[in-house]
Amino acid sequence: MNQLVLAIDVGNTHTVLGVFAAERLLCHWRLKTNRHRTADEYGFYLEALLRQQRVGRVDGVAVSSVVPPVTATLRQFSERFLGLPAHVISADDLVEMPILYDDPRQLGTDRLANVVAAYERTRSATIVVDCGTATKFEFVAADGAYWGGAIAPGLGIAADALFARAARLYRVPFSWPATVIGRNTVSALQAGLMHGHAALVDGMVSHMQRETGTSARVVATGGYAALLAPYCGCVDEVAEFLTLEGIRLIYHRRNVQGEQPRAARGETS
C-alpha cells in the first residue's frame, strides 16, 4: 500500500497543503497563512478536510515554512492530532543536489523544494519562476547543481505599494487590458502592473540564460503563475503544485530511501 504523505507549504500569504500517494497528488487545499492559529485550530480544520476527502490516515508529514511561528505550531499539530513527528525540510536534506549558495541555511525551504521538483521534471538546465508574495527566480545547472537565484517584489506587493503611496491612484483588478498603452487610468494601471510584471519575468530569465550560457527550460509556479504565464514569452511550463512536489520528494529521499542529511555526514555545500 502506498504511503500517504501530507505536504505543507507555508508561505507568507498562503499555506498550501496536499496529500500524496507515492507521486500522485490526491487532494489539496489553500488556506490563508495565520501566524496566530493554534495547533488545535489546525487540527479542527485539517481533520475536517481530510475526512471530507476520505483520507483515513496519514503516514508522514513534511513541512516547508518561511514563517517560524507557524512551523512550531504545525509540529505541535502533527504530533498531537496525527501522532507523527513533522519533518521540517532544510538545506541539510538535499543530499543529491550540490548547493552553490554562499550559506545554504539562508535559503527559504520553498526555494529548495522548487529546484528539487523542477530538476526532477527536466533533468536539464532549469530556471524556476515562483510568482507568489515575492517573485523568485532559481537556476539549476544541467548537472543538477543549484547555483542561486534572485528575488523581486511580487505582483501583489508591487500593487499594494503603488496604491498606498499614490493618493490619486486606486486599486484595480488583476486583469489584462486590451492594449499596453492605456487610454484611461484603470487600463493604464493594469498595463503597468500586468505587462510590467510579465516583462520583469522575461527580462530576468533572459539575463539568467545569457549569464549561464544556457537555454534553460523555464518552469513557473506560485499563486500568480497561471495568470502571468500566458503573457510571458519565456515560460515553458506552469506547475501549480511544484513546491508541494518538491516537499514530497525531499521527504521521500530522506525518510523512505534513508539518505543521511549533509549535517549527519559532516558535509557542507
Coordinates of C-alpha atoms in Angstrom, one line a residue:
M1 CA 0.0 0.0 0.0
N2 CA 1.3 3.5 -0.9
Q3 CA 2.5 5.6 1.9
L4 CA 0.3 8.8 2.3
V5 CA 2.3 11.9 2.9
L6 CA 0.8 15.3 3.9
A7 CA 3.0 18.0 2.4
I8 CA 2.6 21.5 3.8
D9 CA 4.0 24.7 2.2
V10 CA 3.7 27.7 4.5
G11 CA 4.2 30.9 2.6
N12 CA 3.8 34.5 3.9
T13 CA 0.4 34.9 2.3
H14 CA -1.0 31.4 1.8
T15 CA -0.4 27.9 3.2
V16 CA -0.9 25.1 0.6
L17 CA -1.4 21.5 1.7
G18 CA -1.6 18.3 -0.3
V19 CA -1.8 14.6 0.4
F20 CA 0.4 12.4 -1.9
A21 CA 0.1 8.7 -2.5
A22 CA 3.5 7.9 -4.0
E23 CA 3.9 10.6 -6.8
R24 CA 0.1 11.2 -7.1
L25 CA -1.4 14.3 -5.5
L26 CA -4.7 13.0 -4.2
C27 CA -6.1 16.3 -2.8
H28 CA -5.0 19.8 -1.9
W29 CA -6.2 22.9 -0.1
R30 CA -5.1 26.5 0.1
L31 CA -5.5 28.5 3.4
K32 CA -4.6 32.0 4.4
T33 CA -1.4 31.9 6.5
N34 CA -2.3 32.9 10.0
R35 CA 0.6 33.3 12.4
H36 CA -1.8 33.2 15.4
R37 CA -3.7 30.0 14.6
T38 CA -3.2 27.3 17.2
A39 CA -2.4 23.6 16.9
D40 CA -6.0 22.8 18.0
E41 CA -7.3 25.1 15.2
Y42 CA -5.2 23.3 12.6
G43 CA -6.4 20.0 14.0
F44 CA -10.0 21.1 13.6
Y45 CA -9.6 22.4 10.0
L46 CA -7.4 19.6 8.7
E47 CA -9.3 16.7 10.3
A48 CA -12.4 18.0 8.6
L49 CA -10.6 18.5 5.3
L50 CA -9.1 15.0 5.4
R51 CA -12.4 13.5 6.4
Q52 CA -14.1 15.3 3.5
Q53 CA -11.7 13.7 1.1
R54 CA -12.0 10.3 2.8
V55 CA -8.3 10.2 3.7
G56 CA -8.4 7.9 6.7
R57 CA -4.8 8.0 7.6
V58 CA -1.6 9.9 7.0
D59 CA 1.8 8.1 7.3
G60 CA 4.1 11.1 7.1
V61 CA 4.1 14.9 7.4
A62 CA 6.6 17.1 5.6
V63 CA 6.7 20.9 6.1
S64 CA 8.4 23.7 4.2
S65 CA 7.8 27.0 6.1
V66 CA 9.1 30.6 5.8
V67 CA 7.1 31.6 8.9
P68 CA 8.8 30.3 12.0
P69 CA 5.8 30.7 14.4
V70 CA 3.7 28.6 12.1
T71 CA 6.4 25.9 11.8
A72 CA 6.3 25.4 15.6
T73 CA 2.5 25.2 15.6
L74 CA 2.5 22.6 12.8
R75 CA 5.0 20.5 14.7
Q76 CA 2.5 20.5 17.7
F77 CA -0.4 19.8 15.4
S78 CA 1.3 16.8 13.7
E79 CA 2.3 15.2 17.0
R80 CA -1.0 15.9 18.8
F81 CA -3.5 15.1 16.1
L82 CA -1.7 12.7 13.7
G83 CA 0.7 11.1 16.2
L84 CA 3.6 11.8 13.8
P85 CA 6.7 13.9 14.0
A86 CA 6.6 16.6 11.3
H87 CA 9.7 16.6 9.1
V88 CA 10.7 20.2 8.6
I89 CA 12.9 20.3 5.5
S90 CA 16.2 22.1 5.4
A91 CA 19.2 22.5 3.2
D92 CA 20.8 19.6 5.0
D93 CA 18.2 17.3 3.4
L94 CA 19.4 18.0 -0.2
V95 CA 22.0 15.2 -0.3
E96 CA 22.0 14.7 -4.1
M97 CA 22.0 18.3 -5.1
P98 CA 25.1 20.4 -4.8
I99 CA 24.2 23.9 -3.4
L100 CA 26.5 26.7 -4.5
Y101 CA 24.7 29.4 -2.4
D102 CA 27.1 31.1 0.0
D103 CA 25.2 30.0 3.0
P104 CA 22.5 27.3 2.2
R105 CA 20.8 27.8 5.5
Q106 CA 19.8 31.3 4.5
L107 CA 17.6 29.8 1.7
G108 CA 13.9 29.6 2.1
T109 CA 12.9 26.0 2.0
D110 CA 10.2 26.7 -0.6
R111 CA 13.1 27.7 -2.9
L112 CA 14.8 24.4 -2.2
A113 CA 11.6 22.4 -2.8
N114 CA 11.1 24.2 -6.1
V115 CA 14.5 23.5 -7.5
V116 CA 14.4 19.8 -6.5
A117 CA 11.0 19.3 -8.1
A118 CA 11.8 21.3 -11.2
Y119 CA 15.1 19.4 -11.8
E120 CA 13.3 16.1 -11.3
R121 CA 11.0 17.1 -14.1
T122 CA 13.6 18.4 -16.6
R123 CA 16.9 16.7 -15.8
S124 CA 18.5 19.7 -17.6
A125 CA 19.4 23.3 -17.0
T126 CA 16.3 24.9 -15.5
I127 CA 15.0 28.2 -14.3
V128 CA 12.2 28.2 -11.8
V129 CA 10.0 31.3 -11.5
D130 CA 7.8 31.3 -8.4
C131 CA 5.2 34.0 -8.8
G132 CA 3.9 34.5 -5.2
T133 CA 4.3 37.1 -2.5
A134 CA 7.7 37.6 -3.9
T135 CA 8.7 36.7 -7.5
K136 CA 11.6 34.4 -7.1
F137 CA 14.0 33.1 -9.8
E138 CA 16.2 30.0 -9.3
F139 CA 18.8 28.4 -11.6
V140 CA 19.7 24.8 -11.6
A141 CA 22.5 23.7 -14.0
A142 CA 22.4 20.7 -16.3
D143 CA 24.4 18.6 -13.8
G144 CA 21.9 19.3 -11.1
A145 CA 23.8 21.9 -9.1
Y146 CA 21.8 24.7 -7.7
W147 CA 23.6 28.0 -8.4
G148 CA 21.3 30.5 -6.7
G149 CA 18.7 33.0 -7.8
A150 CA 17.0 36.4 -7.5
I151 CA 14.1 37.8 -5.5
A152 CA 11.9 40.6 -6.6
P153 CA 8.7 42.1 -5.2
G154 CA 5.7 40.1 -6.3
L155 CA 2.7 41.3 -8.3
G156 CA 0.5 41.8 -5.2
I157 CA 3.2 43.6 -3.2
A158 CA 4.0 45.9 -6.2
A159 CA 0.3 46.8 -6.5
D160 CA -0.1 47.4 -2.7
A161 CA 2.9 49.7 -2.6
L162 CA 1.7 51.7 -5.6
F163 CA -1.8 52.2 -4.3
A164 CA -0.5 53.0 -0.8
R165 CA 1.9 55.7 -1.9
A166 CA 0.0 57.4 -4.8
A167 CA -3.0 59.3 -3.4
R168 CA -4.8 59.7 -6.7
L169 CA -4.5 56.0 -7.8
Y170 CA -6.9 53.3 -6.7
R171 CA -6.9 49.5 -6.6
V172 CA -7.8 47.8 -9.9
P173 CA -8.5 44.1 -10.7
F174 CA -5.6 42.0 -11.8
S175 CA -6.7 41.5 -15.4
W176 CA -5.1 42.1 -18.8
P177 CA -6.0 45.3 -20.7
A178 CA -6.7 45.2 -24.4
T179 CA -3.5 47.2 -25.1
V180 CA -0.3 48.1 -23.4
I181 CA -1.0 51.8 -23.9
G182 CA -3.9 52.6 -21.6
R183 CA -6.4 55.2 -22.6
N184 CA -7.8 55.6 -19.0
T185 CA -6.5 55.2 -15.5
V186 CA -7.8 51.7 -15.0
S187 CA -6.2 50.3 -18.2
A188 CA -3.0 52.2 -17.6
L189 CA -2.6 50.7 -14.2
Q190 CA -3.4 47.3 -15.4
A191 CA -1.0 47.6 -18.3
G192 CA 1.8 48.7 -15.9
L193 CA 1.1 46.0 -13.3
M194 CA 0.4 43.1 -15.6
H195 CA 2.5 43.7 -18.6
G196 CA 5.2 45.2 -16.4
H197 CA 5.5 42.1 -14.3
A198 CA 5.5 39.8 -17.3
A199 CA 8.3 41.9 -18.7
L200 CA 10.1 41.6 -15.4
V201 CA 9.9 37.8 -15.7
D202 CA 11.0 37.7 -19.3
G203 CA 13.9 40.1 -18.6
M204 CA 15.2 38.3 -15.6
V205 CA 15.0 34.9 -17.3
S206 CA 16.8 36.3 -20.4
H207 CA 19.6 37.7 -18.1
M208 CA 20.0 34.4 -16.4
Q209 CA 20.2 32.4 -19.6
R210 CA 22.7 34.9 -21.0
E211 CA 24.8 34.8 -17.8
T212 CA 24.8 31.0 -17.7
G213 CA 25.2 30.4 -21.4
T214 CA 22.2 28.1 -21.5
S215 CA 18.7 27.9 -23.0
A216 CA 17.4 26.7 -19.6
R217 CA 13.9 25.3 -19.5
V218 CA 11.6 27.7 -17.6
V219 CA 9.1 26.3 -15.1
A220 CA 6.6 28.7 -13.4
T221 CA 4.7 28.1 -10.2
G222 CA 3.1 30.1 -7.4
G223 CA -0.3 31.8 -7.0
Y224 CA 0.1 34.3 -9.9
A225 CA 1.8 31.9 -12.3
A226 CA -1.3 30.8 -14.3
L227 CA -2.3 34.5 -14.6
L228 CA 1.1 35.7 -15.8
A229 CA 2.5 32.8 -17.8
P230 CA 0.4 33.3 -21.0
Y231 CA 1.9 36.7 -21.4
C232 CA 5.5 35.7 -20.6
G233 CA 7.3 34.6 -23.7
C234 CA 9.9 32.6 -21.7
V235 CA 7.7 30.2 -19.7
D236 CA 7.7 26.6 -21.0
E237 CA 5.5 25.0 -18.3
V238 CA 3.3 26.0 -15.4
A239 CA 3.4 23.6 -12.5
E240 CA 0.8 24.7 -10.0
F241 CA 1.9 22.4 -7.2
L242 CA 5.7 22.4 -7.8
T243 CA 6.5 23.3 -4.2
L244 CA 4.4 20.5 -2.8
E245 CA 6.0 18.1 -5.2
G246 CA 9.5 19.2 -4.0
I247 CA 8.5 18.8 -0.4
R248 CA 7.3 15.3 -1.1
L249 CA 10.4 14.4 -3.0
I250 CA 12.7 15.7 -0.2
Y251 CA 10.7 13.8 2.4
H252 CA 10.8 10.6 0.4
R253 CA 14.5 10.7 -0.2
R254 CA 15.3 11.5 3.4
N255 CA 12.7 9.3 5.2
V256 CA 11.9 6.5 2.7
Q257 CA 15.1 6.0 0.8
G258 CA 17.0 6.6 4.0
E259 CA 19.6 9.2 2.7
Q260 CA 21.5 10.8 5.5
P261 CA 21.3 14.6 5.7
R262 CA 24.5 16.6 5.0
A263 CA 24.9 17.6 8.6
A264 CA 24.9 14.0 9.7
R265 CA 27.6 13.1 7.1
G266 CA 29.7 16.1 8.1
E267 CA 29.2 17.8 4.7
T268 CA 28.6 21.4 3.7
S269 CA 27.8 22.9 0.4

